[in-house]
Coordinates of C-alpha atoms in Angstrom, one line a residue:
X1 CA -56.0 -9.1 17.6
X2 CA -54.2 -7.1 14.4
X3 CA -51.8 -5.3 15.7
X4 CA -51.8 -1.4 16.4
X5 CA -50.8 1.0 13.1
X6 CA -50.6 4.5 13.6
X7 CA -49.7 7.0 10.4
X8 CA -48.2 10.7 10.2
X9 CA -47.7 12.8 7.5
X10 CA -47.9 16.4 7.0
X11 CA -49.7 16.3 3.6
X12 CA -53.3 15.6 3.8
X13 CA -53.9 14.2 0.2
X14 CA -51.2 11.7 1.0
X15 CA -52.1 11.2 5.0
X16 CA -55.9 10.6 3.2
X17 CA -54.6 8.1 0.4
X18 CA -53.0 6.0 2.7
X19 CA -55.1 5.6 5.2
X20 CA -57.8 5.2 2.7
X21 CA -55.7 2.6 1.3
X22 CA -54.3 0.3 4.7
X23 CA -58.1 0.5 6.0
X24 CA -59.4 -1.3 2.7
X25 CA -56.5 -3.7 3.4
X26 CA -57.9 -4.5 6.4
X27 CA -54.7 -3.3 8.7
X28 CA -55.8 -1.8 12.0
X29 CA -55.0 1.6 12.0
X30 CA -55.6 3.6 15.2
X31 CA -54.6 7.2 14.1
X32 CA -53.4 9.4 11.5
X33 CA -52.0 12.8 12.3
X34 CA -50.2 15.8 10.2
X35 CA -46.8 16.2 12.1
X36 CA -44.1 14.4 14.0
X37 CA -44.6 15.4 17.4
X38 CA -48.5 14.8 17.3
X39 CA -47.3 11.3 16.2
X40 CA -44.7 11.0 18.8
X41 CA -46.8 12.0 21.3
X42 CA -49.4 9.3 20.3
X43 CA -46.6 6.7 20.6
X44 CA -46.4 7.7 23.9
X45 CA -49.8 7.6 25.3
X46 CA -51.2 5.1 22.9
X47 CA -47.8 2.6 22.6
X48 CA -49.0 1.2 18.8
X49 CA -46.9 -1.7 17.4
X50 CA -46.3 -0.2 14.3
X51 CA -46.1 3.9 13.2
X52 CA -45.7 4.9 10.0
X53 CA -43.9 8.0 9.3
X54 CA -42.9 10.6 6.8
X55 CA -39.2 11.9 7.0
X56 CA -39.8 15.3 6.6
X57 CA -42.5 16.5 9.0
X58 CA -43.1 19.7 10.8
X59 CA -41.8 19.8 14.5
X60 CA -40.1 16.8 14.4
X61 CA -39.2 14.8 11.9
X62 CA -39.8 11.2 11.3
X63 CA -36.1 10.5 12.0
X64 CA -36.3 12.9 15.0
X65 CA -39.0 10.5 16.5
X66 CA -37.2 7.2 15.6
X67 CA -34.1 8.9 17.4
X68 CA -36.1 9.4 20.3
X69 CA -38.4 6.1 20.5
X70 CA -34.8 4.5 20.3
X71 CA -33.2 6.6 23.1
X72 CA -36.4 6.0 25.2
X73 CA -36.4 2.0 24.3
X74 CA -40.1 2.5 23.5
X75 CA -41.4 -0.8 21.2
X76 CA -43.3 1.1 18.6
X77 CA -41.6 -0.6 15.3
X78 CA -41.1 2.7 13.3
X79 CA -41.2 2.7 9.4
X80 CA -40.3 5.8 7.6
X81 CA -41.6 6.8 3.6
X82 CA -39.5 9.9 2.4
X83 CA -38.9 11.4 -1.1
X84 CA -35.2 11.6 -0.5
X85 CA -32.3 9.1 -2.3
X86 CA -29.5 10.9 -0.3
X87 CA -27.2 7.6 1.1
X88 CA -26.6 9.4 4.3
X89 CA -30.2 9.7 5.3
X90 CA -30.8 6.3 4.7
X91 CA -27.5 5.3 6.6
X92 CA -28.7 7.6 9.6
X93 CA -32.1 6.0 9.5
X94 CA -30.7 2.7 10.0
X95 CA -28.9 3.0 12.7
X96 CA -32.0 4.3 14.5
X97 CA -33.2 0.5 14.6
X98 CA -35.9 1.1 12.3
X99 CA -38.2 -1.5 10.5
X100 CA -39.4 -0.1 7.4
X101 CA -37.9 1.9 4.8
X102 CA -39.4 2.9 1.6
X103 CA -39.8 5.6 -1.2
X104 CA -42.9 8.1 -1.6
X105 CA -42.8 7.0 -5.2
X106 CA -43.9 3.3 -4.5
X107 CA -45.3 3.7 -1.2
X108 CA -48.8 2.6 -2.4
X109 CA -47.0 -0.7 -4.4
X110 CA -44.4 -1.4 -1.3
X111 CA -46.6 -0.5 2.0
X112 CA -48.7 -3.8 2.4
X113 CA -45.3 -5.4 1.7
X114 CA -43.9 -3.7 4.4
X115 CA -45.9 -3.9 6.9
X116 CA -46.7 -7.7 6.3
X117 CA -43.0 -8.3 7.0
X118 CA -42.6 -5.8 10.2
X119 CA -45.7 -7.9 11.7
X120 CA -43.8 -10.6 11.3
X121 CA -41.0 -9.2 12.6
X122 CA -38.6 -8.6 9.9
X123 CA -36.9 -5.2 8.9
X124 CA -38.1 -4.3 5.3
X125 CA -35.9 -2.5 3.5
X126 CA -37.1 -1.2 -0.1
X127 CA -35.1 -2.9 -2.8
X128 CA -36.1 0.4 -4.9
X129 CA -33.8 2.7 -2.7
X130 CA -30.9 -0.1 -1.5
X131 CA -30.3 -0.7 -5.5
X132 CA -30.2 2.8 -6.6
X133 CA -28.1 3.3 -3.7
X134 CA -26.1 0.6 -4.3
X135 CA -26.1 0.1 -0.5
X136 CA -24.0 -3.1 0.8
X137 CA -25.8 -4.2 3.3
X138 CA -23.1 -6.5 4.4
X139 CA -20.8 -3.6 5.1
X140 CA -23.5 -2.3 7.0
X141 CA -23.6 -5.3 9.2
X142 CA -20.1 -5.7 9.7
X143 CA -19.4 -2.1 10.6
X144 CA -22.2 -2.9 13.7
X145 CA -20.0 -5.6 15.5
X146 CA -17.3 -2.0 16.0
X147 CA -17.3 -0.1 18.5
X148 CA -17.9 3.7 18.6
X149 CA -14.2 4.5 18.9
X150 CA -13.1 1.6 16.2
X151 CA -15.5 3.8 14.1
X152 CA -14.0 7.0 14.6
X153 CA -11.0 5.1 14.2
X154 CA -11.9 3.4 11.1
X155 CA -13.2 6.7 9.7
X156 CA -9.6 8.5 10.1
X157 CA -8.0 5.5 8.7
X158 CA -10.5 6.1 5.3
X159 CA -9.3 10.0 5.2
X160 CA -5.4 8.6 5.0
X161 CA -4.1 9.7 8.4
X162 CA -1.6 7.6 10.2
X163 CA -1.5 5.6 13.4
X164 CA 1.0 8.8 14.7
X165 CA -1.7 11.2 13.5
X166 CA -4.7 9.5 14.6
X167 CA -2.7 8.8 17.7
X168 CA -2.4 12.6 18.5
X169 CA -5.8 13.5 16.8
X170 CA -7.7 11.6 19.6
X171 CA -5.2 12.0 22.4
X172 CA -4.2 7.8 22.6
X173 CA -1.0 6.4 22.1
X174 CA 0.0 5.1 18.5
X175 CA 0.3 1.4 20.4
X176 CA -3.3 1.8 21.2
X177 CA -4.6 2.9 17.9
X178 CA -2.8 -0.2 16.6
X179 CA -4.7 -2.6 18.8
X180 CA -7.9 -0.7 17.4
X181 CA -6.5 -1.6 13.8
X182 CA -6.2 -5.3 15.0
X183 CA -9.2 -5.5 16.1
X184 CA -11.4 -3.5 13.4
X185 CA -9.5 -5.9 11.0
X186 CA -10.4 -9.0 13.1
X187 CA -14.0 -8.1 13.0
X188 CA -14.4 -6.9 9.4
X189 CA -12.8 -10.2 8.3
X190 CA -10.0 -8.7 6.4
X191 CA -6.9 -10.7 5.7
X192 CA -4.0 -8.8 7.2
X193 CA -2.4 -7.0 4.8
X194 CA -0.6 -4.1 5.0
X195 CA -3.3 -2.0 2.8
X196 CA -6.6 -4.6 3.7
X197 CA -8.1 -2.4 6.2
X198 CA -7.3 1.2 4.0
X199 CA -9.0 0.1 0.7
X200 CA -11.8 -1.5 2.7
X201 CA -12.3 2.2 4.4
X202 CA -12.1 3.9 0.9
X203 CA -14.7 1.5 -0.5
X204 CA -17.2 2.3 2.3
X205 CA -16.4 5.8 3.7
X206 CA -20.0 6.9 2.3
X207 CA -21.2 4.5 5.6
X208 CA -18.8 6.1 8.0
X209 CA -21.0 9.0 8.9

């Protein structure tokens, strides 16, 4: 059996278009509705494989249902189309576990892409937004294997505080935020210079959000 697609977008020309569209593509899509929480709600009760959602929806957003099918470790593989460039958003999407990511723009081009990968159990991010973005999605890994506090950490370190100030700015000891600073290193794969794990921040403090 295909598996389950639902949609959700607050625009009905667009909601139309692509349904319209993933129907004569033959993917099996069990409902469409105009705002987040009808679609979250639908996740709930009907538990589709796959729901496909605009950012920016009344009552909850697409990202405000991703945030809550992760908290609630529901299965529904969510794929988000938005409008929006911004790096953050895209950051913040990601680290929602979500499958699918991919521009209004060249939703129609991208979408059987998309969803042919997530089927098959592969995260598709669209190359359209991760160039202009110039998004390193090796960073992106490597900044996974770190801890929340190595974060936080790590994010202190970017905005050129000290061990002493960090130290006193999280209530640690200075000893404890150099173990952090061994260990950050250790996972990033930085060579242990004295200013390794400093540039490395700098370079990626748009992904420590």
């Amino acid at each position: 059996m295909k598996p389950s697609i639902i949609i959700a977008d607050d625009h009905p020309l667009l909601l139309k278009g692509l349904h319209d569209f993933l129907s004569e593509k033959r993917f099996n899509i069990v409902g469409q509705y105009p705002d987040g929480n009808a679609a979250y709600n639908a996740i709930l009760k009907d538990k589709p494989d796959i729901a496909v959602l605009d950012i920016q929806m009344p009552i909850m957003s697409g990202i405000e249902v991703a945030a809550a099918c992760k908290k609630n470790k529901i299965e529904t593989k969510v794929v988000l189309i938005t409008l929006h460039r911004e790096k953050d958003l895209y950051l913040q999407a990601k680290e929602l576990n979500i499958f699918g990511y991919i521009l209004k723009e060249f939703a129609i081009e991208e979408i059987e892409v998309c969803l042919n990968s997530v089927i098959e159990g592969k995260p598709y991010f669209s190359p359209n937004i991760t160039q202009s973005l110039n998004v390193d999605e090796q960073a992106d890994e490597k900044l996974k294997l770190l801890t929340p506090s190595e974060k936080k950490i790590l994010k202190l370190i970017a905005e050129d505080n000290s061990n002493k100030e960090i130290a006193e700015l999280l209530f640690i000891s200075a000893r404890t935020v150099e173990k952090h600073r061994s260990n950050i290193i250790s996972k990033l794969d930085l060579t242990p210079k004295t200013n390794s794990l400093l540039l490395w921040a700098k370079e990626h403090s748009t992904f420590l959000i």
